[in-house]
């Protein structure tokens, strides 16, 4: 019989009466991810997603790589189904895992009998199959405490399944069960990680990027689109809303006290992002802010910049150490792109001595010469929407 995947659910199993809703969303997400790789049947039984190739043309290896990055899956394994019969189970193990066993120093068999109609208990099944394997592989010791390799046998409703050790999945919740949110995506390390972390909690992520040509280059814009593409490996497809920010930054430079430049710029970003978010059905904003990391990320500064919006602002990195953020960026594949030396608009007109403990009254007074509504309206009139998926060609 052909190889299939078993994707084990994580915290979805704790959702009680809402469990079916989460399972249905996960099944939809898996089916959508599998389309690129051929014809797969995707179904859920006993808190496990089964992914079964339906013909020889299916790209099994490509599909397996995609399954490893689907949120809602805590672990996954490639396995061989067989009849629920001792001889069939032993033959499947020999055929499917025999080479791995020969390369091991020691082994054990671990069984799980979900189908209680099967005549042997889990322990009896492990003992019976373990004994047969010991005879077939006399050079491999049996070690039930610290084995070099473990053979797994699962007797389920439809078939028995044999496999080696499972791999860790992406974890989290299925994308889409947590609503939609708009991430303010810069070219730095933090915001792609913030997008990933909220997607892991089931949030469908869209993005807004502020582009200040000619102060920032086309390469800087391409860098951000590439970061969005890398995040979609986990989050699924994404739309990046590119906002021309040059006029607003020049107006701030020409009309506002220098110490407030970054704060006022951030307030414009938050308000514009909120308007795009509401228009696209997003119920929250996501930022990569980290308390105390830079002058605009003090508690007082974040209060002032957040005052212009009336939807929640999710800051998943706010209490993390930078080394931990970098570790996640490296793990999800965004770090190398984030550190490319293409500046984003946040580095344009940076004040020498930024205000770190502003009050709302001070900032509102500092920006009083600006026609906020007119500047925001013109920025929104020229938003460029770029749709990205992980299967797009890399830009950098």
PDB file of N, CA, C and O in Angstrom, residues 239-306:
ATOM      1  N   UNK A 239      -1.719  39.634   1.265  1.00  0.00           N
ATOM      2  CA  UNK A 239      -1.696  40.859   0.462  1.00  0.00           C
ATOM      3  C   UNK A 239      -0.873  41.904   1.199  1.00  0.00           C
ATOM      4  O   UNK A 239      -1.099  42.161   2.382  1.00  0.00           O
ATOM      5  N   UNK A 240       0.107  42.481   0.507  1.00  0.00           N
ATOM      6  CA  UNK A 240       0.918  43.554   1.069  1.00  0.00           C
ATOM      7  C   UNK A 240       0.435  44.872   0.483  1.00  0.00           C
ATOM      8  O   UNK A 240       0.444  45.061  -0.734  1.00  0.00           O
ATOM      9  N   UNK A 241      -0.020  45.774   1.346  1.00  0.00           N
ATOM     10  CA  UNK A 241      -0.473  47.092   0.941  1.00  0.00           C
ATOM     11  C   UNK A 241       0.703  48.061   1.046  1.00  0.00           C
ATOM     12  O   UNK A 241       1.160  48.368   2.146  1.00  0.00           O
ATOM     13  N   UNK A 242       1.214  48.516  -0.091  1.00  0.00           N
ATOM     14  CA  UNK A 242       2.367  49.415  -0.109  1.00  0.00           C
ATOM     15  C   UNK A 242       1.869  50.852  -0.182  1.00  0.00           C
ATOM     16  O   UNK A 242       1.168  51.240  -1.127  1.00  0.00           O
ATOM     17  N   UNK A 243       2.216  51.642   0.836  1.00  0.00           N
ATOM     18  CA  UNK A 243       1.753  53.023   0.959  1.00  0.00           C
ATOM     19  C   UNK A 243       2.921  53.969   0.679  1.00  0.00           C
ATOM     20  O   UNK A 243       3.984  53.849   1.306  1.00  0.00           O
ATOM     21  N   UNK A 244       2.715  54.906  -0.243  1.00  0.00           N
ATOM     22  CA  UNK A 244       3.728  55.936  -0.487  1.00  0.00           C
ATOM     23  C   UNK A 244       3.732  56.909   0.684  1.00  0.00           C
ATOM     24  O   UNK A 244       2.728  57.563   0.967  1.00  0.00           O
ATOM     25  N   UNK A 245       4.879  56.988   1.359  1.00  0.00           N
ATOM     26  CA  UNK A 245       4.957  57.730   2.615  1.00  0.00           C
ATOM     27  C   UNK A 245       5.843  58.976   2.520  1.00  0.00           C
ATOM     28  O   UNK A 245       6.030  59.688   3.499  1.00  0.00           O
ATOM     29  N   UNK A 246       6.367  59.252   1.345  1.00  0.00           N
ATOM     30  CA  UNK A 246       7.338  60.334   1.178  1.00  0.00           C
ATOM     31  C   UNK A 246       6.751  61.689   1.545  1.00  0.00           C
ATOM     32  O   UNK A 246       7.365  62.467   2.293  1.00  0.00           O
ATOM     33  N   UNK A 247       5.573  62.006   1.015  1.00  0.00           N
ATOM     34  CA  UNK A 247       4.976  63.321   1.277  1.00  0.00           C
ATOM     35  C   UNK A 247       4.758  63.539   2.764  1.00  0.00           C
ATOM     36  O   UNK A 247       5.018  64.634   3.296  1.00  0.00           O
ATOM     37  N   UNK A 248       4.291  62.522   3.454  1.00  0.00           N
ATOM     38  CA  UNK A 248       4.030  62.666   4.889  1.00  0.00           C
ATOM     39  C   UNK A 248       5.328  62.899   5.647  1.00  0.00           C
ATOM     40  O   UNK A 248       5.404  63.785   6.515  1.00  0.00           O
ATOM     41  N   UNK A 249       6.362  62.153   5.326  1.00  0.00           N
ATOM     42  CA  UNK A 249       7.629  62.338   6.033  1.00  0.00           C
ATOM     43  C   UNK A 249       8.235  63.714   5.765  1.00  0.00           C
ATOM     44  O   UNK A 249       8.806  64.335   6.663  1.00  0.00           O
ATOM     45  N   UNK A 250       8.119  64.183   4.544  1.00  0.00           N
ATOM     46  CA  UNK A 250       8.645  65.515   4.234  1.00  0.00           C
ATOM     47  C   UNK A 250       7.845  66.597   4.955  1.00  0.00           C
ATOM     48  O   UNK A 250       8.421  67.601   5.416  1.00  0.00           O
ATOM     49  N   UNK A 251       6.535  66.392   5.058  1.00  0.00           N
ATOM     50  CA  UNK A 251       5.711  67.362   5.781  1.00  0.00           C
ATOM     51  C   UNK A 251       6.071  67.393   7.260  1.00  0.00           C
ATOM     52  O   UNK A 251       6.119  68.462   7.886  1.00  0.00           O
ATOM     53  N   UNK A 252       6.329  66.240   7.831  1.00  0.00           N
ATOM     54  CA  UNK A 252       6.753  66.180   9.239  1.00  0.00           C
ATOM     55  C   UNK A 252       8.094  66.891   9.410  1.00  0.00           C
ATOM     56  O   UNK A 252       8.287  67.685  10.341  1.00  0.00           O
ATOM     57  N   UNK A 253       9.027  66.609   8.511  1.00  0.00           N
ATOM     58  CA  UNK A 253      10.347  67.250   8.574  1.00  0.00           C
ATOM     59  C   UNK A 253      10.243  68.772   8.508  1.00  0.00           C
ATOM     60  O   UNK A 253      10.951  69.488   9.227  1.00  0.00           O
ATOM     61  N   UNK A 254       9.345  69.274   7.681  1.00  0.00           N
ATOM     62  CA  UNK A 254       9.267  70.715   7.435  1.00  0.00           C
ATOM     63  C   UNK A 254       8.424  71.467   8.461  1.00  0.00           C
ATOM     64  O   UNK A 254       8.537  72.698   8.561  1.00  0.00           O
ATOM     65  N   UNK A 255       7.581  70.758   9.231  1.00  0.00           N
ATOM     66  CA  UNK A 255       6.599  71.459  10.063  1.00  0.00           C
ATOM     67  C   UNK A 255       6.606  71.069  11.540  1.00  0.00           C
ATOM     68  O   UNK A 255       5.882  71.698  12.331  1.00  0.00           O
ATOM     69  N   UNK A 256       7.416  70.090  11.919  1.00  0.00           N
ATOM     70  CA  UNK A 256       7.343  69.588  13.300  1.00  0.00           C
ATOM     71  C   UNK A 256       8.713  69.640  13.982  1.00  0.00           C
ATOM     72  O   UNK A 256       9.748  69.546  13.316  1.00  0.00           O
ATOM     73  N   UNK A 257       8.723  69.768  15.309  1.00  0.00           N
ATOM     74  CA  UNK A 257       9.989  69.727  16.047  1.00  0.00           C
ATOM     75  C   UNK A 257      10.686  68.388  15.849  1.00  0.00           C
ATOM     76  O   UNK A 257      10.063  67.327  15.869  1.00  0.00           O
ATOM     77  N   UNK A 258      12.003  68.437  15.688  1.00  0.00           N
ATOM     78  CA  UNK A 258      12.754  67.244  15.332  1.00  0.00           C
ATOM     79  C   UNK A 258      12.598  66.119  16.350  1.00  0.00           C
ATOM     80  O   UNK A 258      12.514  64.948  15.981  1.00  0.00           O
ATOM     81  N   UNK A 259      12.545  66.433  17.629  1.00  0.00           N
ATOM     82  CA  UNK A 259      12.501  65.380  18.645  1.00  0.00           C
ATOM     83  C   UNK A 259      11.234  64.528  18.560  1.00  0.00           C
ATOM     84  O   UNK A 259      11.180  63.420  19.097  1.00  0.00           O
ATOM     85  N   UNK A 260      10.213  65.039  17.829  1.00  0.00           N
ATOM     86  CA  UNK A 260       8.946  64.309  17.710  1.00  0.00           C
ATOM     87  C   UNK A 260       8.790  63.625  16.342  1.00  0.00           C
ATOM     88  O   UNK A 260       7.745  63.029  16.066  1.00  0.00           O
ATOM     89  N   UNK A 261       9.809  63.713  15.474  1.00  0.00           N
ATOM     90  CA  UNK A 261       9.670  63.177  14.115  1.00  0.00           C
ATOM     91  C   UNK A 261       9.179  61.728  14.118  1.00  0.00           C
ATOM     92  O   UNK A 261       8.190  61.385  13.459  1.00  0.00           O
ATOM     93  N   UNK A 262       9.866  60.864  14.834  1.00  0.00           N
ATOM     94  CA  UNK A 262       9.534  59.436  14.777  1.00  0.00           C
ATOM     95  C   UNK A 262       8.158  59.156  15.362  1.00  0.00           C
ATOM     96  O   UNK A 262       7.385  58.347  14.822  1.00  0.00           O
ATOM     97  N   UNK A 263       7.821  59.826  16.452  1.00  0.00           N
ATOM     98  CA  UNK A 263       6.518  59.608  17.079  1.00  0.00           C
ATOM     99  C   UNK A 263       5.376  60.014  16.149  1.00  0.00           C
ATOM    100  O   UNK A 263       4.377  59.283  16.016  1.00  0.00           O
ATOM    101  N   UNK A 264       5.512  61.166  15.510  1.00  0.00           N
ATOM    102  CA  UNK A 264       4.454  61.632  14.608  1.00  0.00           C
ATOM    103  C   UNK A 264       4.366  60.713  13.389  1.00  0.00           C
ATOM    104  O   UNK A 264       3.263  60.369  12.925  1.00  0.00           O
ATOM    105  N   UNK A 265       5.516  60.298  12.878  1.00  0.00           N
ATOM    106  CA  UNK A 265       5.526  59.358  11.763  1.00  0.00           C
ATOM    107  C   UNK A 265       4.794  58.064  12.136  1.00  0.00           C
ATOM    108  O   UNK A 265       3.969  57.552  11.372  1.00  0.00           O
ATOM    109  N   UNK A 266       5.064  57.543  13.319  1.00  0.00           N
ATOM    110  CA  UNK A 266       4.411  56.324  13.766  1.00  0.00           C
ATOM    111  C   UNK A 266       2.905  56.506  13.919  1.00  0.00           C
ATOM    112  O   UNK A 266       2.127  55.596  13.624  1.00  0.00           O
ATOM    113  N   UNK A 267       2.487  57.674  14.348  1.00  0.00           N
ATOM    114  CA  UNK A 267       1.046  57.930  14.483  1.00  0.00           C
ATOM    115  C   UNK A 267       0.364  57.917  13.121  1.00  0.00           C
ATOM    116  O   UNK A 267      -0.742  57.370  12.970  1.00  0.00           O
ATOM    117  N   UNK A 268       1.008  58.497  12.112  1.00  0.00           N
ATOM    118  CA  UNK A 268       0.457  58.420  10.754  1.00  0.00           C
ATOM    119  C   UNK A 268       0.387  56.970  10.285  1.00  0.00           C
ATOM    120  O   UNK A 268      -0.616  56.544   9.686  1.00  0.00           O
ATOM    121  N   UNK A 269       1.430  56.223  10.527  1.00  0.00           N
ATOM    122  CA  UNK A 269       1.444  54.817  10.105  1.00  0.00           C
ATOM    123  C   UNK A 269       0.299  54.039  10.734  1.00  0.00           C
ATOM    124  O   UNK A 269      -0.399  53.264  10.061  1.00  0.00           O
ATOM    125  N   UNK A 270       0.107  54.236  12.035  1.00  0.00           N
ATOM    126  CA  UNK A 270      -0.941  53.493  12.737  1.00  0.00           C
ATOM    127  C   UNK A 270      -2.328  53.860  12.206  1.00  0.00           C
ATOM    128  O   UNK A 270      -3.173  52.983  11.998  1.00  0.00           O
ATOM    129  N   UNK A 271      -2.548  55.138  11.969  1.00  0.00           N
ATOM    130  CA  UNK A 271      -3.882  55.551  11.497  1.00  0.00           C
ATOM    131  C   UNK A 271      -4.137  55.062  10.080  1.00  0.00           C
ATOM    132  O   UNK A 271      -5.241  54.586   9.763  1.00  0.00           O
ATOM    133  N   UNK A 272      -3.135  55.160   9.206  1.00  0.00           N
ATOM    134  CA  UNK A 272      -3.301  54.670   7.840  1.00  0.00           C
ATOM    135  C   UNK A 272      -3.498  53.151   7.847  1.00  0.00           C
ATOM    136  O   UNK A 272      -4.368  52.618   7.142  1.00  0.00           O
ATOM    137  N   UNK A 273      -2.700  52.456   8.640  1.00  0.00           N
ATOM    138  CA  UNK A 273      -2.834  50.996   8.723  1.00  0.00           C
ATOM    139  C   UNK A 273      -4.216  50.600   9.209  1.00  0.00           C
ATOM    140  O   UNK A 273      -4.817  49.640   8.703  1.00  0.00           O
ATOM    141  N   UNK A 274      -4.752  51.330  10.171  1.00  0.00           N
ATOM    142  CA  UNK A 274      -6.084  51.016  10.673  1.00  0.00           C
ATOM    143  C   UNK A 274      -7.143  51.192   9.593  1.00  0.00           C
ATOM    144  O   UNK A 274      -8.038  50.353   9.443  1.00  0.00           O
ATOM    145  N   UNK A 275      -7.037  52.250   8.815  1.00  0.00           N
ATOM    146  CA  UNK A 275      -8.051  52.468   7.775  1.00  0.00           C
ATOM    147  C   UNK A 275      -7.988  51.380   6.709  1.00  0.00           C
ATOM    148  O   UNK A 275      -9.032  50.905   6.243  1.00  0.00           O
ATOM    149  N   UNK A 276      -6.784  50.987   6.317  1.00  0.00           N
ATOM    150  CA  UNK A 276      -6.661  49.888   5.360  1.00  0.00           C
ATOM    151  C   UNK A 276      -7.186  48.593   5.982  1.00  0.00           C
ATOM    152  O   UNK A 276      -7.884  47.810   5.332  1.00  0.00           O
ATOM    153  N   UNK A 277      -6.848  48.377   7.249  1.00  0.00           N
ATOM    154  CA  UNK A 277      -7.278  47.165   7.948  1.00  0.00           C
ATOM    155  C   UNK A 277      -8.801  47.061   7.984  1.00  0.00           C
ATOM    156  O   UNK A 277      -9.368  46.007   7.662  1.00  0.00           O
ATOM    157  N   UNK A 278      -9.454  48.115   8.355  1.00  0.00           N
ATOM    158  CA  UNK A 278     -10.921  48.091   8.427  1.00  0.00           C
ATOM    159  C   UNK A 278     -11.525  47.847   7.057  1.00  0.00           C
ATOM    160  O   UNK A 278     -12.521  47.120   6.917  1.00  0.00           O
ATOM    161  N   UNK A 279     -10.932  48.442   6.029  1.00  0.00           N
ATOM    162  CA  UNK A 279     -11.440  48.233   4.672  1.00  0.00           C
ATOM    163  C   UNK A 279     -11.260  46.810   4.185  1.00  0.00           C
ATOM    164  O   UNK A 279     -12.023  46.335   3.336  1.00  0.00           O
ATOM    165  N   UNK A 280     -10.266  46.115   4.727  1.00  0.00           N
ATOM    166  CA  UNK A 280      -9.990  44.741   4.312  1.00  0.00           C
ATOM    167  C   UNK A 280     -10.545  43.708   5.285  1.00  0.00           C
ATOM    168  O   UNK A 280     -10.205  42.521   5.201  1.00  0.00           O
ATOM    169  N   UNK A 281     -11.356  44.145   6.232  1.00  0.00           N
ATOM    170  CA  UNK A 281     -11.974  43.204   7.156  1.00  0.00           C
ATOM    171  C   UNK A 281     -11.079  42.716   8.270  1.00  0.00           C
ATOM    172  O   UNK A 281     -11.325  41.653   8.848  1.00  0.00           O
ATOM    173  N   UNK A 282     -10.049  43.477   8.591  1.00  0.00           N
ATOM    174  CA  UNK A 282      -9.150  43.100   9.688  1.00  0.00           C
ATOM    175  C   UNK A 282      -9.612  43.762  10.981  1.00  0.00           C
ATOM    176  O   UNK A 282      -9.963  44.946  10.993  1.00  0.00           O
ATOM    177  N   UNK A 283      -9.550  43.009  12.072  1.00  0.00           N
ATOM    178  CA  UNK A 283     -10.043  43.518  13.341  1.00  0.00           C
ATOM    179  C   UNK A 283      -8.974  43.978  14.296  1.00  0.00           C
ATOM    180  O   UNK A 283      -9.270  44.378  15.426  1.00  0.00           O
ATOM    181  N   UNK A 284      -7.696  43.941  13.875  1.00  0.00           N
ATOM    182  CA  UNK A 284      -6.608  44.341  14.768  1.00  0.00           C
ATOM    183  C   UNK A 284      -5.383  44.687  13.937  1.00  0.00           C
ATOM    184  O   UNK A 284      -5.281  44.332  12.751  1.00  0.00           O
ATOM    185  N   UNK A 285      -4.443  45.398  14.562  1.00  0.00           N
ATOM    186  CA  UNK A 285      -3.134  45.652  13.978  1.00  0.00           C
ATOM    187  C   UNK A 285      -2.100  44.787  14.698  1.00  0.00           C
ATOM    188  O   UNK A 285      -2.279  44.423  15.860  1.00  0.00           O
ATOM    189  N   UNK A 286      -1.022  44.482  14.005  1.00  0.00           N
ATOM    190  CA  UNK A 286       0.100  43.736  14.579  1.00  0.00           C
ATOM    191  C   UNK A 286       1.359  44.565  14.372  1.00  0.00           C
ATOM    192  O   UNK A 286       1.618  45.038  13.261  1.00  0.00           O
ATOM    193  N   UNK A 287       2.147  44.747  15.414  1.00  0.00           N
ATOM    194  CA  UNK A 287       3.427  45.436  15.279  1.00  0.00           C
ATOM    195  C   UNK A 287       4.535  44.594  15.891  1.00  0.00           C
ATOM    196  O   UNK A 287       4.282  43.721  16.723  1.00  0.00           O
ATOM    197  N   UNK A 288       5.756  44.891  15.481  1.00  0.00           N
ATOM    198  CA  UNK A 288       6.914  44.191  16.018  1.00  0.00           C
ATOM    199  C   UNK A 288       7.567  44.929  17.168  1.00  0.00           C
ATOM    200  O   UNK A 288       8.744  44.706  17.457  1.00  0.00           O
ATOM    201  N   UNK A 289       6.823  45.780  17.832  1.00  0.00           N
ATOM    202  CA  UNK A 289       7.389  46.604  18.909  1.00  0.00           C
ATOM    203  C   UNK A 289       7.867  45.741  20.069  1.00  0.00           C
ATOM    204  O   UNK A 289       7.261  44.725  20.418  1.00  0.00           O
ATOM    205  N   UNK A 290       8.962  46.204  20.672  1.00  0.00           N
ATOM    206  CA  UNK A 290       9.617  45.490  21.768  1.00  0.00           C
ATOM    207  C   UNK A 290       9.981  46.522  22.824  1.00  0.00           C
ATOM    208  O   UNK A 290      10.740  47.449  22.559  1.00  0.00           O
ATOM    209  N   UNK A 291       9.413  46.384  24.003  1.00  0.00           N
ATOM    210  CA  UNK A 291       9.512  47.430  25.025  1.00  0.00           C
ATOM    211  C   UNK A 291      10.967  47.810  25.307  1.00  0.00           C
ATOM    212  O   UNK A 291      11.791  46.967  25.666  1.00  0.00           O
ATOM    213  N   UNK A 292      11.275  49.100  25.121  1.00  0.00           N
ATOM    214  CA  UNK A 292      12.589  49.626  25.443  1.00  0.00           C
ATOM    215  C   UNK A 292      13.650  49.419  24.390  1.00  0.00           C
ATOM    216  O   UNK A 292      14.797  49.831  24.578  1.00  0.00           O
ATOM    217  N   UNK A 293      13.305  48.805  23.255  1.00  0.00           N
ATOM    218  CA  UNK A 293      14.320  48.500  22.243  1.00  0.00           C
ATOM    219  C   UNK A 293      14.860  49.769  21.581  1.00  0.00           C
ATOM    220  O   UNK A 293      16.062  49.895  21.344  1.00  0.00           O
ATOM    221  N   UNK A 294      13.970  50.701  21.240  1.00  0.00           N
ATOM    222  CA  UNK A 294      14.360  51.992  20.667  1.00  0.00           C
ATOM    223  C   UNK A 294      13.532  53.082  21.336  1.00  0.00           C
ATOM    224  O   UNK A 294      12.599  52.808  22.098  1.00  0.00           O
ATOM    225  N   UNK A 295      13.851  54.329  21.014  1.00  0.00           N
ATOM    226  CA  UNK A 295      13.208  55.455  21.692  1.00  0.00           C
ATOM    227  C   UNK A 295      11.698  55.492  21.492  1.00  0.00           C
ATOM    228  O   UNK A 295      10.954  55.933  22.376  1.00  0.00           O
ATOM    229  N   UNK A 296      11.225  55.034  20.336  1.00  0.00           N
ATOM    230  CA  UNK A 296       9.786  55.066  20.059  1.00  0.00           C
ATOM    231  C   UNK A 296       9.048  53.886  20.673  1.00  0.00           C
ATOM    232  O   UNK A 296       7.836  53.745  20.472  1.00  0.00           O
ATOM    233  N   UNK A 297       9.754  53.045  21.425  1.00  0.00           N
ATOM    234  CA  UNK A 297       9.124  51.868  22.006  1.00  0.00           C
ATOM    235  C   UNK A 297       9.201  51.879  23.532  1.00  0.00           C
ATOM    236  O   UNK A 297       9.245  50.826  24.170  1.00  0.00           O
ATOM    237  N   UNK A 298       9.196  53.070  24.104  1.00  0.00           N
ATOM    238  CA  UNK A 298       8.981  53.178  25.547  1.00  0.00           C
ATOM    239  C   UNK A 298       7.483  53.066  25.809  1.00  0.00           C
ATOM    240  O   UNK A 298       6.665  53.197  24.890  1.00  0.00           O
ATOM    241  N   UNK A 299       7.120  52.852  27.033  1.00  0.00           N
ATOM    242  CA  UNK A 299       5.707  52.746  27.366  1.00  0.00           C
ATOM    243  C   UNK A 299       4.957  54.020  27.005  1.00  0.00           C
ATOM    244  O   UNK A 299       3.848  53.979  26.446  1.00  0.00           O
ATOM    245  N   UNK A 300       5.577  55.174  27.309  1.00  0.00           N
ATOM    246  CA  UNK A 300       4.929  56.461  27.009  1.00  0.00           C
ATOM    247  C   UNK A 300       4.785  56.652  25.501  1.00  0.00           C
ATOM    248  O   UNK A 300       3.748  57.115  25.012  1.00  0.00           O
ATOM    249  N   UNK A 301       5.830  56.312  24.738  1.00  0.00           N
ATOM    250  CA  UNK A 301       5.786  56.492  23.289  1.00  0.00           C
ATOM    251  C   UNK A 301       4.738  55.584  22.649  1.00  0.00           C
ATOM    252  O   UNK A 301       3.997  56.000  21.747  1.00  0.00           O
ATOM    253  N   UNK A 302       4.655  54.337  23.113  1.00  0.00           N
ATOM    254  CA  UNK A 302       3.667  53.423  22.548  1.00  0.00           C
ATOM    255  C   UNK A 302       2.245  53.856  22.889  1.00  0.00           C
ATOM    256  O   UNK A 302       1.312  53.647  22.103  1.00  0.00           O
ATOM    257  N   UNK A 303       2.068  54.493  24.034  1.00  0.00           N
ATOM    258  CA  UNK A 303       0.751  55.031  24.386  1.00  0.00           C
ATOM    259  C   UNK A 303       0.347  56.127  23.412  1.00  0.00           C
ATOM    260  O   UNK A 303      -0.792  56.170  22.934  1.00  0.00           O
ATOM    261  N   UNK A 304       1.294  57.016  23.102  1.00  0.00           N
ATOM    262  CA  UNK A 304       1.017  58.133  22.197  1.00  0.00           C
ATOM    263  C   UNK A 304       0.732  57.640  20.776  1.00  0.00           C
ATOM    264  O   UNK A 304      -0.216  58.090  20.125  1.00  0.00           O
ATOM    265  N   UNK A 305       1.541  56.698  20.272  1.00  0.00           N
ATOM    266  CA  UNK A 305       1.341  56.232  18.900  1.00  0.00           C
ATOM    267  C   UNK A 305       0.083  55.379  18.771  1.00  0.00           C
ATOM    268  O   UNK A 305      -0.566  55.367  17.717  1.00  0.00           O
ATOM    269  N   UNK A 306      -0.288  54.695  19.842  1.00  0.00           N
ATOM    270  CA  UNK A 306      -1.497  53.875  19.784  1.00  0.00           C
ATOM    271  C   UNK A 306      -2.780  54.651  19.986  1.00  0.00           C
ATOM    272  O   UNK A 306      -3.872  54.114  19.768  1.00  0.00           O
TER     273      UNK A 306
END
